[in-house]
Amino acid sequence: RDGDVVLGLAASGVHSNGYSLVRRIVLDAGLDYGIPAPFATGKTLAEGLLVPTRIYVRSCLAAIRAGGVKALAHITGGGLIENVPRVIPDGLATEIDATCWPLLPVFDWLARTGRLTARDLARTFNCGIGMVVVAAPEQARSVAEAFRAGGETVYEIGRIVPARGDELVQIVGAEKTWPVARA
């Protein structure tokens, strides 16, 4: 519903999506996967890019059992832009505030190196949010606590709003915190 709270569960890294673009960025930059990762101390570029995907099953099941979860969107291929609308009813959209969580260093590096726009970053990658959770405003705090009890890092990242046009996910604040190219 309009006004529902959007929570984000922290990602561990790139997870398993966007690697065609990752490979293109590495290739275009003329880099070798064996060099030290510019964004992960003590790791090679390959190791930094291939951090294992965080799995959310246990924490999601526990939070659902605790009550208050209205929807879940796993942020896979298609990033934030294409995955979140799958769980939002017609006539509604999602406003996500990119200033509400830290952009992981790997995405900072990919954005700078690949000269990506905010839209390209959010349409391809999880940008540090591996799972999106929707809850009613009066239950958002307890839902977040259930996820924290399950070991997740939780951020309040946005709201459900009336749809305006075809853009079903609006990312605001990226120009303040993401090092992205201008379209």
Short mmCIF file of N, CA and C in Angstrom, two decimals:
data_model
loop_
_atom_site.label_atom_id
_atom_site.label_comp_id
_atom_site.label_asym_id
_atom_site.label_seq_id
_atom_site.Cartn_x
_atom_site.Cartn_y
_atom_site.Cartn_z
N ARG A 1 0.84 -1.20 0.00
CA ARG A 1 0.00 0.00 0.00
C ARG A 1 0.87 1.25 0.00
N ASP A 2 0.29 2.31 -0.48
CA ASP A 2 0.95 3.61 -0.41
C ASP A 2 1.36 3.86 1.04
N GLY A 3 2.61 4.23 1.24
CA GLY A 3 3.12 4.52 2.58
C GLY A 3 3.83 3.36 3.25
N ASP A 4 3.75 2.15 2.69
CA ASP A 4 4.48 1.03 3.27
C ASP A 4 5.97 1.33 3.25
N VAL A 5 6.67 0.76 4.20
CA VAL A 5 8.10 0.98 4.36
C VAL A 5 8.88 -0.07 3.57
N VAL A 6 9.96 0.37 2.95
CA VAL A 6 10.85 -0.52 2.21
C VAL A 6 12.15 -0.65 3.00
N LEU A 7 12.46 -1.88 3.38
CA LEU A 7 13.70 -2.19 4.09
C LEU A 7 14.65 -2.88 3.11
N GLY A 8 15.93 -2.72 3.34
CA GLY A 8 16.92 -3.40 2.52
C GLY A 8 17.85 -4.21 3.39
N LEU A 9 18.11 -5.45 2.99
CA LEU A 9 19.07 -6.30 3.69
C LEU A 9 20.40 -6.20 2.95
N ALA A 10 21.46 -5.99 3.71
CA ALA A 10 22.79 -5.78 3.12
C ALA A 10 23.23 -6.99 2.30
N ALA A 11 23.87 -6.70 1.18
CA ALA A 11 24.48 -7.72 0.33
C ALA A 11 25.93 -7.93 0.77
N SER A 12 26.49 -9.06 0.38
CA SER A 12 27.90 -9.34 0.68
C SER A 12 28.83 -8.87 -0.42
N GLY A 13 28.27 -8.56 -1.57
CA GLY A 13 29.08 -8.14 -2.72
C GLY A 13 28.22 -8.15 -3.96
N VAL A 14 28.83 -8.48 -5.09
CA VAL A 14 28.12 -8.48 -6.38
C VAL A 14 27.06 -9.58 -6.41
N HIS A 15 27.21 -10.59 -5.60
CA HIS A 15 26.35 -11.78 -5.60
C HIS A 15 26.53 -12.49 -6.94
N SER A 16 25.51 -12.99 -7.54
CA SER A 16 25.71 -13.82 -8.73
C SER A 16 25.21 -13.15 -10.01
N ASN A 17 25.06 -11.85 -10.00
CA ASN A 17 24.48 -11.18 -11.17
C ASN A 17 25.28 -9.96 -11.58
N GLY A 18 25.24 -9.68 -12.87
CA GLY A 18 25.92 -8.51 -13.40
C GLY A 18 27.33 -8.81 -13.89
N TYR A 19 27.68 -10.07 -13.97
CA TYR A 19 29.06 -10.40 -14.32
C TYR A 19 29.42 -10.15 -15.78
N SER A 20 28.45 -10.07 -16.67
CA SER A 20 28.77 -9.69 -18.04
C SER A 20 29.31 -8.27 -18.05
N LEU A 21 28.67 -7.38 -17.30
CA LEU A 21 29.14 -6.01 -17.20
C LEU A 21 30.46 -5.93 -16.43
N VAL A 22 30.59 -6.71 -15.36
CA VAL A 22 31.85 -6.73 -14.60
C VAL A 22 33.00 -7.13 -15.52
N ARG A 23 32.81 -8.20 -16.28
CA ARG A 23 33.87 -8.64 -17.20
C ARG A 23 34.20 -7.57 -18.23
N ARG A 24 33.17 -6.88 -18.74
CA ARG A 24 33.39 -5.82 -19.73
C ARG A 24 34.20 -4.68 -19.11
N ILE A 25 33.88 -4.30 -17.88
CA ILE A 25 34.61 -3.21 -17.20
C ILE A 25 36.07 -3.60 -17.00
N VAL A 26 36.32 -4.82 -16.54
CA VAL A 26 37.69 -5.29 -16.31
C VAL A 26 38.45 -5.33 -17.64
N LEU A 27 37.82 -5.86 -18.68
CA LEU A 27 38.45 -5.94 -19.99
C LEU A 27 38.76 -4.55 -20.54
N ASP A 28 37.77 -3.65 -20.52
CA ASP A 28 37.95 -2.30 -21.05
C ASP A 28 39.03 -1.53 -20.29
N ALA A 29 39.19 -1.83 -19.00
CA ALA A 29 40.22 -1.16 -18.20
C ALA A 29 41.58 -1.81 -18.38
N GLY A 30 41.64 -2.93 -19.09
CA GLY A 30 42.89 -3.62 -19.35
C GLY A 30 43.51 -4.24 -18.10
N LEU A 31 42.67 -4.69 -17.21
CA LEU A 31 43.14 -5.23 -15.93
C LEU A 31 43.24 -6.75 -15.95
N ASP A 32 44.07 -7.26 -15.07
CA ASP A 32 44.22 -8.69 -14.87
C ASP A 32 43.55 -9.06 -13.55
N TYR A 33 42.89 -10.18 -13.51
CA TYR A 33 42.18 -10.59 -12.30
C TYR A 33 43.12 -10.93 -11.14
N GLY A 34 44.40 -11.07 -11.42
CA GLY A 34 45.37 -11.40 -10.36
C GLY A 34 45.94 -10.19 -9.64
N ILE A 35 45.62 -8.97 -10.10
CA ILE A 35 46.15 -7.77 -9.43
C ILE A 35 45.45 -7.59 -8.08
N PRO A 36 46.04 -6.82 -7.18
CA PRO A 36 45.34 -6.52 -5.92
C PRO A 36 44.04 -5.78 -6.20
N ALA A 37 42.98 -6.17 -5.52
CA ALA A 37 41.68 -5.51 -5.71
C ALA A 37 41.77 -4.08 -5.19
N PRO A 38 41.43 -3.10 -6.00
CA PRO A 38 41.49 -1.70 -5.56
C PRO A 38 40.46 -1.38 -4.47
N PHE A 39 39.53 -2.26 -4.22
CA PHE A 39 38.43 -2.02 -3.28
C PHE A 39 38.39 -3.02 -2.13
N ALA A 40 39.32 -4.00 -2.09
CA ALA A 40 39.30 -5.02 -1.04
C ALA A 40 40.73 -5.38 -0.64
N THR A 41 41.16 -4.83 0.45
CA THR A 41 42.52 -5.04 0.94
C THR A 41 42.82 -6.52 1.15
N GLY A 42 43.96 -6.95 0.65
CA GLY A 42 44.41 -8.32 0.85
C GLY A 42 43.79 -9.33 -0.09
N LYS A 43 43.04 -8.88 -1.09
CA LYS A 43 42.42 -9.80 -2.04
C LYS A 43 42.84 -9.43 -3.46
N THR A 44 42.84 -10.44 -4.32
CA THR A 44 43.04 -10.15 -5.74
C THR A 44 41.74 -9.57 -6.29
N LEU A 45 41.83 -9.03 -7.49
CA LEU A 45 40.63 -8.50 -8.12
C LEU A 45 39.58 -9.62 -8.26
N ALA A 46 40.01 -10.80 -8.67
CA ALA A 46 39.08 -11.93 -8.80
C ALA A 46 38.43 -12.26 -7.47
N GLU A 47 39.21 -12.35 -6.40
CA GLU A 47 38.66 -12.67 -5.08
C GLU A 47 37.68 -11.60 -4.62
N GLY A 48 38.00 -10.34 -4.86
CA GLY A 48 37.13 -9.25 -4.45
C GLY A 48 35.81 -9.23 -5.21
N LEU A 49 35.86 -9.64 -6.47
CA LEU A 49 34.64 -9.67 -7.29
C LEU A 49 33.80 -10.91 -7.03
N LEU A 50 34.42 -11.97 -6.52
CA LEU A 50 33.72 -13.24 -6.34
C LEU A 50 33.43 -13.57 -4.88
N VAL A 51 33.17 -12.56 -4.08
CA VAL A 51 32.76 -12.79 -2.70
C VAL A 51 31.47 -13.63 -2.74
N PRO A 52 31.39 -14.70 -1.95
CA PRO A 52 30.20 -15.56 -2.01
C PRO A 52 28.90 -14.79 -1.77
N THR A 53 27.87 -15.20 -2.49
CA THR A 53 26.55 -14.61 -2.38
C THR A 53 25.94 -14.87 -1.02
N ARG A 54 25.43 -13.84 -0.41
CA ARG A 54 24.71 -13.99 0.86
C ARG A 54 23.39 -14.68 0.59
N ILE A 55 23.06 -15.64 1.43
CA ILE A 55 21.81 -16.38 1.30
C ILE A 55 20.89 -15.93 2.44
N TYR A 56 19.67 -15.56 2.11
CA TYR A 56 18.75 -14.94 3.05
C TYR A 56 17.62 -15.86 3.52
N VAL A 57 17.63 -17.12 3.14
CA VAL A 57 16.50 -18.01 3.38
C VAL A 57 16.12 -18.09 4.86
N ARG A 58 17.07 -18.39 5.72
CA ARG A 58 16.74 -18.57 7.14
C ARG A 58 16.17 -17.30 7.76
N SER A 59 16.83 -16.18 7.50
CA SER A 59 16.35 -14.93 8.11
C SER A 59 14.99 -14.53 7.54
N CYS A 60 14.76 -14.77 6.27
CA CYS A 60 13.45 -14.44 5.67
C CYS A 60 12.35 -15.32 6.25
N LEU A 61 12.61 -16.61 6.37
CA LEU A 61 11.60 -17.50 6.95
C LEU A 61 11.29 -17.10 8.39
N ALA A 62 12.33 -16.78 9.17
CA ALA A 62 12.10 -16.37 10.56
C ALA A 62 11.30 -15.08 10.63
N ALA A 63 11.61 -14.12 9.78
CA ALA A 63 10.88 -12.84 9.78
C ALA A 63 9.44 -13.04 9.34
N ILE A 64 9.22 -13.89 8.36
CA ILE A 64 7.84 -14.17 7.91
C ILE A 64 7.05 -14.81 9.05
N ARG A 65 7.67 -15.76 9.74
CA ARG A 65 6.99 -16.41 10.87
C ARG A 65 6.68 -15.41 11.98
N ALA A 66 7.56 -14.43 12.18
CA ALA A 66 7.36 -13.42 13.23
C ALA A 66 6.21 -12.48 12.87
N GLY A 67 5.91 -12.36 11.58
CA GLY A 67 4.79 -11.54 11.12
C GLY A 67 5.21 -10.15 10.67
N GLY A 68 4.43 -9.61 9.76
CA GLY A 68 4.63 -8.23 9.31
C GLY A 68 5.27 -8.07 7.95
N VAL A 69 5.84 -9.15 7.39
CA VAL A 69 6.45 -9.05 6.07
C VAL A 69 5.33 -9.10 5.03
N LYS A 70 5.25 -8.06 4.21
CA LYS A 70 4.23 -8.01 3.14
C LYS A 70 4.77 -8.54 1.82
N ALA A 71 6.05 -8.29 1.56
CA ALA A 71 6.65 -8.72 0.29
C ALA A 71 8.15 -8.80 0.43
N LEU A 72 8.74 -9.67 -0.39
CA LEU A 72 10.19 -9.82 -0.47
C LEU A 72 10.59 -9.79 -1.94
N ALA A 73 11.67 -9.09 -2.25
CA ALA A 73 12.21 -9.09 -3.60
C ALA A 73 13.71 -9.35 -3.51
N HIS A 74 14.12 -10.50 -4.04
CA HIS A 74 15.54 -10.84 -4.08
C HIS A 74 16.16 -10.05 -5.22
N ILE A 75 17.21 -9.30 -4.93
CA ILE A 75 17.79 -8.42 -5.94
C ILE A 75 18.85 -9.20 -6.72
N THR A 76 18.40 -9.73 -7.85
CA THR A 76 19.24 -10.57 -8.71
C THR A 76 19.47 -9.82 -10.02
N GLY A 77 19.60 -10.54 -11.12
CA GLY A 77 19.77 -9.91 -12.42
C GLY A 77 18.66 -8.89 -12.66
N GLY A 78 19.02 -7.72 -13.07
CA GLY A 78 18.05 -6.64 -13.24
C GLY A 78 18.12 -5.64 -12.11
N GLY A 79 18.93 -5.96 -11.08
CA GLY A 79 19.18 -5.02 -9.99
C GLY A 79 17.92 -4.55 -9.29
N LEU A 80 18.03 -3.41 -8.65
CA LEU A 80 16.92 -2.82 -7.91
C LEU A 80 15.78 -2.41 -8.84
N ILE A 81 16.13 -1.93 -10.03
CA ILE A 81 15.14 -1.38 -10.96
C ILE A 81 14.15 -2.44 -11.46
N GLU A 82 14.63 -3.63 -11.77
CA GLU A 82 13.76 -4.64 -12.38
C GLU A 82 13.16 -5.64 -11.39
N ASN A 83 13.76 -5.81 -10.22
CA ASN A 83 13.28 -6.83 -9.29
C ASN A 83 12.19 -6.35 -8.34
N VAL A 84 12.31 -5.15 -7.83
CA VAL A 84 11.35 -4.65 -6.86
C VAL A 84 9.93 -4.57 -7.44
N PRO A 85 9.73 -4.10 -8.68
CA PRO A 85 8.36 -4.01 -9.20
C PRO A 85 7.62 -5.35 -9.25
N ARG A 86 8.33 -6.44 -9.24
CA ARG A 86 7.69 -7.76 -9.31
C ARG A 86 6.80 -8.05 -8.10
N VAL A 87 7.03 -7.34 -6.99
CA VAL A 87 6.24 -7.61 -5.78
C VAL A 87 5.34 -6.43 -5.39
N ILE A 88 5.26 -5.44 -6.25
CA ILE A 88 4.46 -4.24 -5.97
C ILE A 88 3.21 -4.25 -6.85
N PRO A 89 2.03 -4.04 -6.26
CA PRO A 89 0.79 -4.05 -7.06
C PRO A 89 0.75 -2.92 -8.09
N ASP A 90 -0.05 -3.14 -9.12
CA ASP A 90 -0.28 -2.11 -10.14
C ASP A 90 -0.74 -0.82 -9.47
N GLY A 91 -0.31 0.29 -10.03
CA GLY A 91 -0.71 1.60 -9.51
C GLY A 91 0.23 2.13 -8.45
N LEU A 92 1.18 1.30 -8.03
CA LEU A 92 2.14 1.73 -7.01
C LEU A 92 3.56 1.63 -7.56
N ALA A 93 4.45 2.37 -6.92
CA ALA A 93 5.87 2.37 -7.28
C ALA A 93 6.68 2.37 -5.99
N THR A 94 7.96 2.31 -6.14
CA THR A 94 8.87 2.31 -5.00
C THR A 94 9.84 3.46 -5.12
N GLU A 95 9.93 4.25 -4.07
CA GLU A 95 10.93 5.32 -4.01
C GLU A 95 12.03 4.83 -3.07
N ILE A 96 13.24 4.70 -3.60
CA ILE A 96 14.38 4.22 -2.83
C ILE A 96 15.38 5.36 -2.70
N ASP A 97 15.82 5.60 -1.47
CA ASP A 97 16.77 6.67 -1.17
C ASP A 97 18.17 6.07 -1.03
N ALA A 98 19.01 6.32 -2.02
CA ALA A 98 20.36 5.75 -2.05
C ALA A 98 21.26 6.28 -0.95
N THR A 99 20.83 7.31 -0.24
CA THR A 99 21.66 7.84 0.86
C THR A 99 21.46 7.05 2.15
N CYS A 100 20.57 6.08 2.15
CA CYS A 100 20.21 5.36 3.38
C CYS A 100 21.07 4.14 3.67
N TRP A 101 21.98 3.79 2.78
CA TRP A 101 22.90 2.69 3.05
C TRP A 101 24.22 2.99 2.34
N PRO A 102 25.30 2.38 2.82
CA PRO A 102 26.58 2.62 2.16
C PRO A 102 26.71 1.80 0.89
N LEU A 103 27.14 2.44 -0.17
CA LEU A 103 27.43 1.72 -1.41
C LEU A 103 28.69 0.91 -1.15
N LEU A 104 28.62 -0.40 -1.35
CA LEU A 104 29.79 -1.23 -1.10
C LEU A 104 30.96 -0.79 -1.98
N PRO A 105 32.19 -0.90 -1.47
CA PRO A 105 33.36 -0.47 -2.24
C PRO A 105 33.45 -1.10 -3.63
N VAL A 106 33.03 -2.34 -3.80
CA VAL A 106 33.08 -2.97 -5.12
C VAL A 106 32.20 -2.22 -6.11
N PHE A 107 31.04 -1.73 -5.68
CA PHE A 107 30.16 -1.00 -6.60
C PHE A 107 30.69 0.40 -6.86
N ASP A 108 31.31 1.00 -5.86
CA ASP A 108 31.97 2.29 -6.06
C ASP A 108 33.03 2.14 -7.15
N TRP A 109 33.84 1.09 -7.04
CA TRP A 109 34.90 0.85 -8.01
C TRP A 109 34.32 0.58 -9.40
N LEU A 110 33.30 -0.28 -9.47
CA LEU A 110 32.69 -0.59 -10.77
C LEU A 110 32.09 0.67 -11.41
N ALA A 111 31.43 1.50 -10.61
CA ALA A 111 30.83 2.73 -11.13
C ALA A 111 31.89 3.67 -11.69
N ARG A 112 32.97 3.84 -10.92
CA ARG A 112 34.04 4.75 -11.38
C ARG A 112 34.76 4.18 -12.60
N THR A 113 35.16 2.94 -12.51
CA THR A 113 35.95 2.32 -13.58
C THR A 113 35.14 2.18 -14.86
N GLY A 114 33.87 1.80 -14.72
CA GLY A 114 33.02 1.63 -15.89
C GLY A 114 32.27 2.86 -16.31
N ARG A 115 32.45 3.97 -15.57
CA ARG A 115 31.75 5.23 -15.85
C ARG A 115 30.26 4.98 -16.03
N LEU A 116 29.67 4.32 -15.02
CA LEU A 116 28.25 3.96 -15.08
C LEU A 116 27.36 5.07 -14.54
N THR A 117 26.21 5.22 -15.13
CA THR A 117 25.19 6.13 -14.59
C THR A 117 24.53 5.46 -13.39
N ALA A 118 23.85 6.23 -12.59
CA ALA A 118 23.13 5.67 -11.44
C ALA A 118 22.09 4.66 -11.92
N ARG A 119 21.41 4.96 -12.99
CA ARG A 119 20.39 4.04 -13.51
C ARG A 119 21.02 2.73 -13.97
N ASP A 120 22.16 2.80 -14.66
CA ASP A 120 22.85 1.58 -15.09
C ASP A 120 23.29 0.75 -13.89
N LEU A 121 23.81 1.40 -12.88
CA LEU A 121 24.25 0.71 -11.66
C LEU A 121 23.06 0.01 -11.01
N ALA A 122 21.95 0.72 -10.84
CA ALA A 122 20.77 0.18 -10.16
C ALA A 122 20.00 -0.82 -11.02
N ARG A 123 20.17 -0.78 -12.33
CA ARG A 123 19.48 -1.72 -13.22
C ARG A 123 20.27 -3.01 -13.39
N THR A 124 21.55 -2.99 -13.03
CA THR A 124 22.40 -4.15 -13.23
C THR A 124 22.77 -4.85 -11.93
N PHE A 125 23.05 -4.07 -10.89
CA PHE A 125 23.60 -4.61 -9.65
C PHE A 125 22.66 -4.42 -8.46
N ASN A 126 22.98 -5.14 -7.39
CA ASN A 126 22.20 -4.97 -6.15
C ASN A 126 22.61 -3.71 -5.40
N CYS A 127 23.74 -3.12 -5.72
CA CYS A 127 24.21 -1.86 -5.13
C CYS A 127 24.36 -1.95 -3.60
N GLY A 128 24.50 -3.16 -3.09
CA GLY A 128 24.68 -3.34 -1.64
C GLY A 128 23.42 -3.77 -0.91
N ILE A 129 22.31 -3.93 -1.65
CA ILE A 129 21.05 -4.40 -1.06
C ILE A 129 20.67 -5.70 -1.77
N GLY A 130 20.81 -6.81 -1.07
CA GLY A 130 20.56 -8.12 -1.68
C GLY A 130 19.12 -8.59 -1.60
N MET A 131 18.36 -8.02 -0.67
CA MET A 131 16.95 -8.39 -0.51
C MET A 131 16.19 -7.15 -0.08
N VAL A 132 15.04 -6.92 -0.71
CA VAL A 132 14.16 -5.82 -0.34
C VAL A 132 12.95 -6.42 0.36
N VAL A 133 12.56 -5.77 1.45
CA VAL A 133 11.44 -6.22 2.27
C VAL A 133 10.44 -5.08 2.38
N VAL A 134 9.15 -5.38 2.21
CA VAL A 134 8.11 -4.37 2.37
C VAL A 134 7.30 -4.72 3.62
N ALA A 135 7.06 -3.70 4.44
CA ALA A 135 6.28 -3.87 5.68
C ALA A 135 5.40 -2.64 5.89
N ALA A 136 4.29 -2.84 6.61
CA ALA A 136 3.45 -1.70 6.98
C ALA A 136 4.25 -0.81 7.92
N PRO A 137 4.01 0.50 7.89
CA PRO A 137 4.78 1.42 8.73
C PRO A 137 4.77 1.03 10.21
N GLU A 138 3.62 0.59 10.71
CA GLU A 138 3.52 0.27 12.13
C GLU A 138 4.23 -1.05 12.49
N GLN A 139 4.63 -1.82 11.49
CA GLN A 139 5.32 -3.09 11.75
C GLN A 139 6.77 -3.09 11.28
N ALA A 140 7.20 -2.03 10.63
CA ALA A 140 8.54 -2.00 10.04
C ALA A 140 9.64 -2.21 11.08
N ARG A 141 9.50 -1.61 12.24
CA ARG A 141 10.53 -1.75 13.27
C ARG A 141 10.64 -3.20 13.74
N SER A 142 9.52 -3.85 13.98
CA SER A 142 9.56 -5.24 14.45
C SER A 142 10.06 -6.18 13.36
N VAL A 143 9.72 -5.90 12.11
CA VAL A 143 10.22 -6.70 10.99
C VAL A 143 11.74 -6.54 10.90
N ALA A 144 12.22 -5.30 10.99
CA ALA A 144 13.66 -5.07 10.95
C ALA A 144 14.36 -5.79 12.09
N GLU A 145 13.78 -5.77 13.28
CA GLU A 145 14.38 -6.46 14.43
C GLU A 145 14.42 -7.96 14.22
N ALA A 146 13.39 -8.52 13.60
CA ALA A 146 13.39 -9.96 13.30
C ALA A 146 14.54 -10.31 12.36
N PHE A 147 14.77 -9.47 11.37
CA PHE A 147 15.90 -9.71 10.46
C PHE A 147 17.24 -9.53 11.17
N ARG A 148 17.33 -8.52 12.01
CA ARG A 148 18.59 -8.33 12.76
C ARG A 148 18.86 -9.53 13.67
N ALA A 149 17.82 -10.04 14.28
CA ALA A 149 17.97 -11.23 15.13
C ALA A 149 18.45 -12.43 14.32
N GLY A 150 18.15 -12.43 13.03
CA GLY A 150 18.59 -13.49 12.13
C GLY A 150 19.96 -13.22 11.53
N GLY A 151 20.64 -12.17 12.00
CA GLY A 151 22.00 -11.88 11.55
C GLY A 151 22.13 -10.93 10.39
N GLU A 152 21.05 -10.31 9.99
CA GLU A 152 21.10 -9.40 8.84
C GLU A 152 21.39 -7.96 9.26
N THR A 153 22.02 -7.23 8.37
CA THR A 153 22.15 -5.79 8.49
C THR A 153 20.98 -5.20 7.71
N VAL A 154 20.19 -4.38 8.38
CA VAL A 154 18.94 -3.88 7.80
C VAL A 154 18.98 -2.35 7.72
N TYR A 155 18.55 -1.84 6.59
CA TYR A 155 18.44 -0.39 6.38
C TYR A 155 17.01 -0.07 5.98
N GLU A 156 16.47 1.04 6.47
CA GLU A 156 15.21 1.56 5.93
C GLU A 156 15.58 2.38 4.71
N ILE A 157 15.16 1.92 3.53
CA ILE A 157 15.65 2.53 2.30
C ILE A 157 14.58 3.24 1.47
N GLY A 158 13.32 3.17 1.88
CA GLY A 158 12.35 3.86 1.06
C GLY A 158 10.91 3.62 1.46
N ARG A 159 10.03 3.97 0.52
CA ARG A 159 8.59 3.90 0.73
C ARG A 159 7.90 3.45 -0.57
N ILE A 160 6.72 2.91 -0.37
CA ILE A 160 5.84 2.62 -1.51
C ILE A 160 5.04 3.90 -1.75
N VAL A 161 4.97 4.30 -3.01
CA VAL A 161 4.31 5.56 -3.39
C VAL A 161 3.39 5.30 -4.58
N PRO A 162 2.46 6.22 -4.85
CA PRO A 162 1.65 6.07 -6.06
C PRO A 162 2.54 6.13 -7.30
N ALA A 163 2.23 5.30 -8.28
CA ALA A 163 3.01 5.30 -9.53
C ALA A 163 2.75 6.59 -10.29
N ARG A 164 3.81 7.11 -10.88
CA ARG A 164 3.71 8.29 -11.74
C ARG A 164 4.41 7.94 -13.04
N GLY A 165 3.64 7.55 -14.03
CA GLY A 165 4.23 7.15 -15.31
C GLY A 165 4.72 5.71 -15.26
N ASP A 166 5.69 5.42 -16.11
CA ASP A 166 6.18 4.06 -16.28
C ASP A 166 7.32 3.70 -15.33
N GLU A 167 7.91 4.67 -14.67
CA GLU A 167 9.06 4.41 -13.79
C GLU A 167 8.57 3.87 -12.45
N LEU A 168 8.73 2.55 -12.25
CA LEU A 168 8.19 1.90 -11.06
C LEU A 168 9.16 1.86 -9.88
N VAL A 169 10.42 2.18 -10.14
CA VAL A 169 11.40 2.34 -9.06
C VAL A 169 12.12 3.65 -9.30
N GLN A 170 12.00 4.54 -8.35
CA GLN A 170 12.70 5.82 -8.42
C GLN A 170 13.83 5.78 -7.40
N ILE A 171 15.06 5.92 -7.89
CA ILE A 171 16.22 5.98 -7.01
C ILE A 171 16.53 7.46 -6.80
N VAL A 172 16.42 7.92 -5.58
CA VAL A 172 16.74 9.31 -5.26
C VAL A 172 18.01 9.34 -4.42
N GLY A 173 18.74 10.42 -4.49
CA GLY A 173 19.93 10.60 -3.66
C GLY A 173 21.20 9.98 -4.19
N ALA A 174 21.14 9.24 -5.30
CA ALA A 174 22.34 8.60 -5.84
C ALA A 174 23.40 9.63 -6.23
N GLU A 175 22.94 10.76 -6.73
CA GLU A 175 23.91 11.79 -7.15
C GLU A 175 24.70 12.33 -5.96
N LYS A 176 24.19 12.14 -4.74
CA LYS A 176 24.89 12.61 -3.55
C LYS A 176 25.90 11.60 -3.03
N THR A 177 25.64 10.31 -3.23
CA THR A 177 26.48 9.29 -2.58
C THR A 177 27.13 8.29 -3.52
N TRP A 178 26.64 8.15 -4.74
CA TRP A 178 27.21 7.20 -5.67
C TRP A 178 28.10 7.95 -6.65
N PRO A 179 29.32 7.46 -6.90
CA PRO A 179 30.23 8.13 -7.82
C PRO A 179 29.91 7.76 -9.27
N VAL A 180 28.81 8.26 -9.77
CA VAL A 180 28.34 7.80 -11.07
C VAL A 180 28.49 8.86 -12.16
N ALA A 181 28.59 8.36 -13.38
CA ALA A 181 28.65 9.26 -14.53
C ALA A 181 27.28 9.87 -14.76
N ARG A 182 27.26 10.99 -15.39
CA ARG A 182 26.00 11.63 -15.75
C ARG A 182 25.55 11.09 -17.09
N ALA A 183 24.27 10.84 -17.22
CA ALA A 183 23.72 10.28 -18.48
C ALA A 183 23.92 11.22 -19.63
#
